[in-house]
Structures are given as C-alpha cells and as structure tokens.
Amino acid sequence: MKRVKKSNYAWLSVLSVGSVIAIWWLVTDGLHLVSTVAMPSPVKVVQTFFVKLYDPAPDGSTLLENIGSSLQVALSGYFLGLIIRIPLGILMAWYKKVDMFVRPLFDLLRPVPGLAWITVMITLFGIGMLSKAMVIFLSAFVACVVNSYSGIRQTKQVHLWVGQTFGASNLQLLLHIAIPTSLPMIMTGARVALGASWMALVAAEMIASDSGLGFMIQQCRGLYRTDVIIVGMIAIGALGALLTYLLSLLEHLVVKGRSSSK
Amino acid sequence: MIECKGLKKTFQSENGAFEVVKNIDLKVKENEFLVLFGPGQCGKTTILNMIAGLETPSEGIVTVNGKEVHEPGPERGVVYQTISLFPWLTVMGNVEYGPKVRGIPKEKRRATAQHYIDMVGLQGFEKSFPVQLSGGMKQRAGIARAYANNPIVMLMDEPFGALDAQTRYLMQKELERIWEQEKRTVVFVTNNIEEAVYLADRIVVLANRPTQVKAEYKINLPRPRNYVDPEFLRLRMEITDAVDKTL
Amino acid sequence: MIKSQKEKIQRVLAGLFSIGAFLALWQWAVVSTTLGQLMPGPITVITSFIQAFSVPIGTCTIQQHVGWSLSRVMIAYLVAAVVGIGLGVLMGWNPKIEAIFKPLYDIIRPIPPIAWIPLSIVWFGLGEMTKYFLIFLSAFSNITLNAYEGAKSVDPVLMGASRMLGANRTQTLLTVVLPASMPFIFAGLQVAISTSWATVVAAEMVRSTEGVGWVIVSAQDTNDMNQTLVGILAIGIVGFILATIMRGVETRLCKWNKSE
C-alpha cells in the first residue's frame, strides 16, 4: 500500500464541494431548471440568513431569538437529565439488586422513541418548557444510561482487587476506582445524549411549540419560504455540530493521557 | 536466486528522515534456509518486506530469479508474526484463498489445500475458525496458506515470536520437518539465537539502526539438530558474543 | 458472564415484581388521584390495545397501522443499507473516493433527519415519498459512517496478506475489506433500525393519515389519552422485536468474532 500524503487529495475535496454548490446555483438561479420556491439558490439562502438574523417575519421571532429559545430548552432538559441518568447507569452497573429491578422497566421503555411521549407530556404538563424537557430527558435517556453502565462494567477486576487489598469499602471502590475508569465512556454517553437531546427538541418544537428553530421551519413550510427553511436546517445542523464538538473537547480533557483500556 | 543489491530504506517522520536500512547486499541460494538475526527493532522486518514487495526500497534493487520485485505476490509467500489469517474464513477457507483468487477450480484447490493442511499437522481442523485455534495452530495454518500457492520463496517474519516457550520449540521442530518435506528457499527473521542456530543453513547477523550486515555464519551441523550438542552450544556462544559487541 | 440458575430465576422474579409494581402504582394513581382525569389506567389501555386489533382507529386496525409504518421503514432501510454500505466501504478503502464524498457527507450529516421534514414535504408532497426519503436519510447516515470506519480500520496486515496471496484490488475489496468491516457495519445496521423506527414515528406524527405515529398524534384532537398509550405500546413492542431480530442476526453472522 502506497503511503500518499493526505494533502494530495485535499484539492479533490475542495473541488467536490465547490462543484456541488456550483451545480446548485446553476440549477436554480443560473438556468432556472427548478422553481425557486422548491429550491432557493445558494445566494438567496445566504441573503436570507443575514436578513433573518433580525427579521421576525414570517414566523414571529428572529433567527437569534429562535436559536436562543431552542438552546435554552435543549440545554436545560439535557443537564437536568444528566443528573439523573448518569447516576442511574452507575448504580445499575454497580449494585446488582438495582439492576435486577430497574433493567426490565428500562428495556421496556427503550424502544419507544422519546418523541412519542410528547402528547402524554402535554396532557400532564401542558404546552411549554416542562413537557419539552421531559421529551428530551426520555430521548437522551438510553444513550446516557447505557454508556455509564458499560463504563462501570469495564472496570478491570484487577484494579478492584488492588483496592480491596487496601481495605477499601464497596462505596470507596465505586467512587475511587470504578467511576474514574468509566469516565471516558460516561463522557461519550453524554456527548451522544447531547446529540439526541438536540434532535428530540427540534422534533418536539415542530409538533408542539410556538418558538424555536423547529417551530420556525415548520411554519415556513406552510408559507412556502424554503429559503428560511434551509437557513433553519443549516442552523440546526451547525448548532448540533458545535455542541457536540464542544463536548468532545471536554471529553479530550478528561481522557487526556489515557490509553484506550479495552 | 534472491539477490539484494545496495538496499536502502529511509522513512520520513516529523523529526526528519531517518535511515532504517543502510546498504544491504544479500544473496540467497536456491532452497537455502537463511536466517536474518539481530536484536529487535533493527530493520529486519523492513528488509523482509522489501523482498516480499510489501515495501519499496529507497535505493537499491531486489531480484528474485532475475526478476525485479515491485509488488507482493504468491511466488513470495509471507508468514507474519501477527496473526494474519482471515478471521471470517475457516482454516480450509484461508488455505485455499490464494488459489481461489487466482481462479483455480474447486477440485484442484481443495486437494492442494488439504495436502498442505495435512502437512502442517492440522488435519481435522479444516472447518475451525481462527478464533478457535491456539497460537501454534494459527501459525501452522499461516504456513499452509503460504505454501498452498506454490511459492518459490518463503519469507517468515518472527513467526514464533508470540508463542509460549514450549510451543515455540515444538514449532521450530515442525518447521524443520515441513521444510525437509517440501524444500523452498527460506528467509527467516528472528531475534532468538537458539532458533537461528537450530534452523539456519546460514545466519546473517544484522547490527542496529541503521541496519547493516555485520557478520555471516555458515551452520554445517547435520539435521535434525540438537539444542545441547557441544558444537551447537559453541556456535551459539560465538554468535551471541559477536552480537553483544555490536550493541 | 455465566449466570447461575438461581440468579436467572431471581432476575425474572425481580423483573416481574418491578413491572408489576409499576403497573399497580399506575392503576392505583388513576383510581385514587386526579391522575385519573388525565390518564387511563393500565387495564383500560391493555383492553383498548387488544380491541384495536379488530376495531379500527381511524381507518385501520392497529396491526394495519403497524404494517404501514413497518413497510415504510423496510423499503427505505434496505435501500439505505445497500447504498450506505457501498459508499461507506468505498470511502474507507479508497482515499480518492474519500476525498470526494466525505466532506459532502460531513456537511449533510449534522442536520437531523427531523429537520428535513418541512423541506421534504415541499419537495415530495405529503405522500409516501417524503417518508421514504426521511427514513432513508436517517438510516443512511449511520450505516455509511459505520461502514466507513469499518473499512478504514481493517488491519493492514490482512490487506497485505491478501495481496501476497495474489488477489487484485477488486478482489481485496470484496473478499477482505468487506468481511473485515462486517462487525462495524452490523453495529451501524442495528443503530439504524432503531433510528429508522423513531424517524417513521416522527414523520407520521408531523404529517400522515395512518401509521403508529398518526395514532398517537390524532388522539390529541379528541383528547383520547387511551389511544395515545395504545399507540405507544404498539411502538414499543414493534421496536423491541426489531432490535431483538437484529441482535439475533448479528450473533449468527458474526460468530467468528465472538471470542474477542
């Protein structure tokens, strides 16, 4: 296998992305092959982006307001959930008794997508932040718990024996050995959960909300403002990527200096 | 029949270029068992890979039977140190892989594969997966797989390095038996002096980075050899001393 | 993990106990507190669920709804699997293909399939094509990524071995890279079946006239919580069965990986 330097192919990447954008422009603005209602040109999307930053039309809030609203709900639902999910996963992995009781319920709830609960939540808590937060909690539930669980399970038996020979109590073993060992996996779970939370929020907003990015793109569909829809989609994607990226930086800090102990 | 002239290999790294192999001249006769011996990390694997065609020399050429080597191929069989059997294929699947990709019909290649499976002592394990085999058995399968392509040359890169001591002795004896049964030209890399003296017709001692030829020893002991024969032990001491001086 | 018989029995008992306790608590709360005004109890839900096999909700019985949702998933999932595995493996194996397609993939990927709903309705209308498109997107994303990583992490020793044994580039791709990536691909397929199921539910909740997602959402208009819970129950059961099937397939196909 020949060892070709990576930079040799960077130009191919640039060319590929560039030609897709060029084709996009050609098909819309250039040759008018497609109606601009169905697919706005890249130029229009960029324009709309700048306009929408401060223009509340047509859905009632500016882009920034929508972003703020979505982020607020997503993050609060996410963090609230972390406080419950991670300890639960840890407890399930460490104390067999807990696992035996909780696991069946967990397995039962697992295949149901968090979004499906939204009407239940609305009936119980009304339209508003709480019901959305519950949906987020449920959506991110699985990833977080499973990862925390696997992380604890991965603790090397050898390390535990060392702790026991030093006279550590069960609780101390958990706190000082098992949890630090599982930290990388817990972080991965938190990162995956963040992605899932973000997605769940957008979906929830599309169904039952009056603000936020999900709401914005859903509204604009009825109004046939595909340019705003695309701006919204890109914003959703970009924010999601940004959040996961930030969390993965945090992950690196935690995992620094550790070789993968599989 | 193998000839290396002026072989050099330089690798690029962040700290600049470093020369792994410096000016190797080697000649291997037909059906000769040549051992490349030296302390670990001294480019022996790189030399073997260049003969195999898995790496290209920065300078110099390798010829096998007069033809220059550019790429790996079935006429230069390789047995690796790390497990290189295809885990999703059975032993039979692995051994007949070479003939299969070269289009040899089922009857013929099954027969060939079976012959070599028997020869390395794995009869009965044709349907086993690599994950079910012990270390020694995996290496036997690797040898059978290389042999099944009727190679002119067998290149072996510390094939017994990962085995426990007992199995290692056993495999050395087995390899000797197999080689006597179907002779090929062999280039064998090892850092274990006993193994080298037991198996080799000729030992080429390589020095540390950059790797170069330091000494050559012809081993004229009759086969199969005896690990505690006085001449064996003397050779072993002589070569060990020679190597120690070069470190 | 080798579980002793005793432990197995303990687990089953504990499971029955906790589910039973949960259901009992639920039933009690419905009967004795204001929860009863908002939500039906488990007995009502299960009865309605069984009824739904013969009495239609909307225009279809519950199994017909499930059928609709499943058929949407199956078609789009299979297409996504073929395309995703193909593209992913090719990207992981050939740096040129990687350079061309990966950046496009990386740009599209962060946009959740849900966010595509409005756009795809504009493009494809309210019919089946929209749903196929969305399910395809969500499955494709995961499968491609996993196939890519699988192909990329194939041990170079194995590839060297195949070339040594005389295989050409295409043969190496088909007989070595592809089988070696199977564990990764399977992990991707498993995740994708779950996300596809979640996507079809979401898509049906946003806009549909039948399917399990619709069952949930249409109940809001009539404030029929019962119907919602029946829908959720159906979703959970089918989702569980799908995941179990996938796990079973993986165990059989990836036998050779098991001792790792």
CSV table of N, CA and C in Angstrom, one decimal, chain A residues 117-170:
chain,number,residue,atom,x,y,z
A,117,TRP,N,-43.8,10.3,23.3
A,117,TRP,CA,-44.4,10.6,24.6
A,117,TRP,C,-44.9,12.1,24.6
A,118,ILE,N,-44.7,12.8,23.5
A,118,ILE,CA,-45.0,14.2,23.7
A,118,ILE,C,-46.4,14.5,24.0
A,119,THR,N,-47.4,13.8,23.4
A,119,THR,CA,-48.8,14.1,23.7
A,119,THR,C,-49.1,13.8,25.2
A,120,VAL,N,-48.5,12.7,25.7
A,120,VAL,CA,-48.6,12.3,27.1
A,120,VAL,C,-48.1,13.5,28.0
A,121,MET,N,-47.0,14.0,27.6
A,121,MET,CA,-46.4,15.0,28.4
A,121,MET,C,-47.2,16.3,28.4
A,122,ILE,N,-47.8,16.6,27.2
A,122,ILE,CA,-48.6,17.8,27.1
A,122,ILE,C,-49.8,17.7,27.9
A,123,THR,N,-50.4,16.5,27.9
A,123,THR,CA,-51.6,16.3,28.7
A,123,THR,C,-51.3,16.5,30.2
A,124,LEU,N,-50.1,15.9,30.6
A,124,LEU,CA,-49.8,16.0,32.0
A,124,LEU,C,-49.3,17.4,32.4
A,125,PHE,N,-48.5,18.0,31.5
A,125,PHE,CA,-47.8,19.2,32.0
A,125,PHE,C,-48.2,20.4,31.1
A,126,GLY,N,-49.0,20.3,30.1
A,126,GLY,CA,-49.4,21.4,29.3
A,126,GLY,C,-48.3,21.8,28.3
A,127,ILE,N,-48.6,22.6,27.3
A,127,ILE,CA,-47.6,23.0,26.3
A,127,ILE,C,-46.6,24.0,27.0
A,128,GLY,N,-45.4,23.7,26.9
A,128,GLY,CA,-44.4,24.6,27.5
A,128,GLY,C,-43.1,23.9,27.7
A,129,MET,N,-42.3,24.6,28.5
A,129,MET,CA,-40.9,24.1,28.6
A,129,MET,C,-40.9,22.7,29.3
A,130,LEU,N,-41.7,22.5,30.3
A,130,LEU,CA,-41.6,21.2,31.0
A,130,LEU,C,-41.8,20.0,30.1
A,131,SER,N,-42.9,20.1,29.3
A,131,SER,CA,-43.2,18.9,28.5
A,131,SER,C,-42.1,18.6,27.5
A,132,LYS,N,-41.5,19.7,27.0
A,132,LYS,CA,-40.4,19.5,26.0
A,132,LYS,C,-39.2,19.0,26.8
A,133,ALA,N,-39.0,19.5,28.0
A,133,ALA,CA,-37.8,19.0,28.7
A,133,ALA,C,-38.0,17.5,29.0
A,134,MET,N,-39.2,17.1,29.3
A,134,MET,CA,-39.4,15.6,29.6
A,134,MET,C,-39.1,14.8,28.4
A,135,VAL,N,-39.6,15.3,27.2
A,135,VAL,CA,-39.3,14.5,26.0
A,135,VAL,C,-37.8,14.4,25.7
A,136,ILE,N,-37.1,15.5,26.0
A,136,ILE,CA,-35.6,15.5,25.8
A,136,ILE,C,-35.0,14.5,26.8
A,137,PHE,N,-35.5,14.6,28.0
A,137,PHE,CA,-35.0,13.6,29.0
A,137,PHE,C,-35.1,12.2,28.6
A,138,LEU,N,-36.3,11.9,28.1
A,138,LEU,CA,-36.5,10.5,27.7
A,138,LEU,C,-35.7,10.1,26.5
A,139,SER,N,-35.5,11.1,25.5
A,139,SER,CA,-34.8,10.7,24.3
A,139,SER,C,-33.3,10.5,24.6
A,140,ALA,N,-32.8,11.3,25.5
A,140,ALA,CA,-31.4,11.1,25.7
A,140,ALA,C,-31.1,10.0,26.8
A,141,PHE,N,-32.2,9.5,27.3
A,141,PHE,CA,-32.1,8.6,28.4
A,141,PHE,C,-31.2,7.4,28.1
A,142,VAL,N,-31.6,6.7,27.0
A,142,VAL,CA,-30.9,5.5,26.7
A,142,VAL,C,-29.4,5.6,26.6
A,143,ALA,N,-29.0,6.5,25.8
A,143,ALA,CA,-27.6,6.7,25.5
A,143,ALA,C,-26.8,6.9,26.7
A,144,CYS,N,-27.2,7.8,27.6
A,144,CYS,CA,-26.5,8.1,28.8
A,144,CYS,C,-26.4,6.9,29.7
A,145,VAL,N,-27.5,6.3,30.0
A,145,VAL,CA,-27.5,5.2,31.0
A,145,VAL,C,-26.7,4.0,30.4
A,146,VAL,N,-26.9,3.7,29.2
A,146,VAL,CA,-26.2,2.5,28.6
A,146,VAL,C,-24.7,2.8,28.7
A,147,ASN,N,-24.2,4.0,28.4
A,147,ASN,CA,-22.8,4.2,28.4
A,147,ASN,C,-22.2,4.2,29.8
A,148,SER,N,-23.0,4.8,30.7
A,148,SER,CA,-22.5,4.8,32.1
A,148,SER,C,-22.4,3.4,32.6
A,149,TYR,N,-23.4,2.6,32.2
A,149,TYR,CA,-23.4,1.2,32.6
A,149,TYR,C,-22.2,0.5,32.1
A,150,SER,N,-22.0,0.6,30.8
A,150,SER,CA,-20.9,-0.1,30.2
A,150,SER,C,-19.6,0.4,30.7
A,151,GLY,N,-19.5,1.7,31.0
A,151,GLY,CA,-18.3,2.2,31.5
A,151,GLY,C,-17.9,1.5,32.9
A,152,ILE,N,-18.9,1.4,33.7
A,152,ILE,CA,-18.6,0.8,35.1
A,152,ILE,C,-18.3,-0.6,34.9
A,153,ARG,N,-19.0,-1.3,34.0
A,153,ARG,CA,-18.8,-2.7,33.8
A,153,ARG,C,-17.4,-3.0,33.3
A,154,GLN,N,-16.8,-2.0,32.7
A,154,GLN,CA,-15.4,-2.2,32.1
A,154,GLN,C,-14.3,-2.2,33.1
A,155,THR,N,-14.7,-1.8,34.3
A,155,THR,CA,-13.6,-1.6,35.3
A,155,THR,C,-12.9,-3.0,35.5
A,156,LYS,N,-11.5,-2.9,35.4
A,156,LYS,CA,-10.8,-4.1,35.4
A,156,LYS,C,-10.9,-4.7,36.8
A,157,GLN,N,-11.1,-6.0,36.8
A,157,GLN,CA,-11.2,-6.8,38.0
A,157,GLN,C,-9.9,-6.6,38.8
A,158,VAL,N,-8.8,-6.6,38.1
A,158,VAL,CA,-7.5,-6.4,38.8
A,158,VAL,C,-7.5,-5.2,39.7
A,159,HIS,N,-7.9,-4.1,39.1
A,159,HIS,CA,-7.9,-2.8,39.8
A,159,HIS,C,-8.8,-2.9,41.1
A,160,LEU,N,-9.9,-3.6,41.0
A,160,LEU,CA,-10.8,-3.7,42.1
A,160,LEU,C,-10.1,-4.5,43.2
A,161,TRP,N,-9.4,-5.6,42.8
A,161,TRP,CA,-8.7,-6.4,43.8
A,161,TRP,C,-7.7,-5.6,44.5
A,162,VAL,N,-7.0,-4.8,43.8
A,162,VAL,CA,-5.9,-3.9,44.4
A,162,VAL,C,-6.6,-3.1,45.5
A,163,GLY,N,-7.7,-2.5,45.1
A,163,GLY,CA,-8.4,-1.6,46.1
A,163,GLY,C,-8.9,-2.4,47.3
A,164,GLN,N,-9.4,-3.6,47.1
A,164,GLN,CA,-9.8,-4.4,48.2
A,164,GLN,C,-8.7,-4.8,49.1
A,165,THR,N,-7.5,-5.1,48.5
A,165,THR,CA,-6.4,-5.5,49.4
A,165,THR,C,-6.0,-4.3,50.3
A,166,PHE,N,-6.3,-3.1,49.8
A,166,PHE,CA,-6.0,-1.9,50.6
A,166,PHE,C,-7.1,-1.7,51.6
A,167,GLY,N,-8.1,-2.5,51.6
A,167,GLY,CA,-9.2,-2.3,52.6
A,167,GLY,C,-10.3,-1.3,52.3
A,168,ALA,N,-10.4,-1.1,51.0
A,168,ALA,CA,-11.4,-0.1,50.6
A,168,ALA,C,-12.8,-0.7,50.8
A,169,SER,N,-13.8,0.1,51.2
A,169,SER,CA,-15.1,-0.4,51.3
A,169,SER,C,-15.7,-0.4,49.9
A,170,ASN,N,-16.9,-1.0,49.8
A,170,ASN,CA,-17.6,-1.1,48.5
A,170,ASN,C,-17.8,0.3,47.9
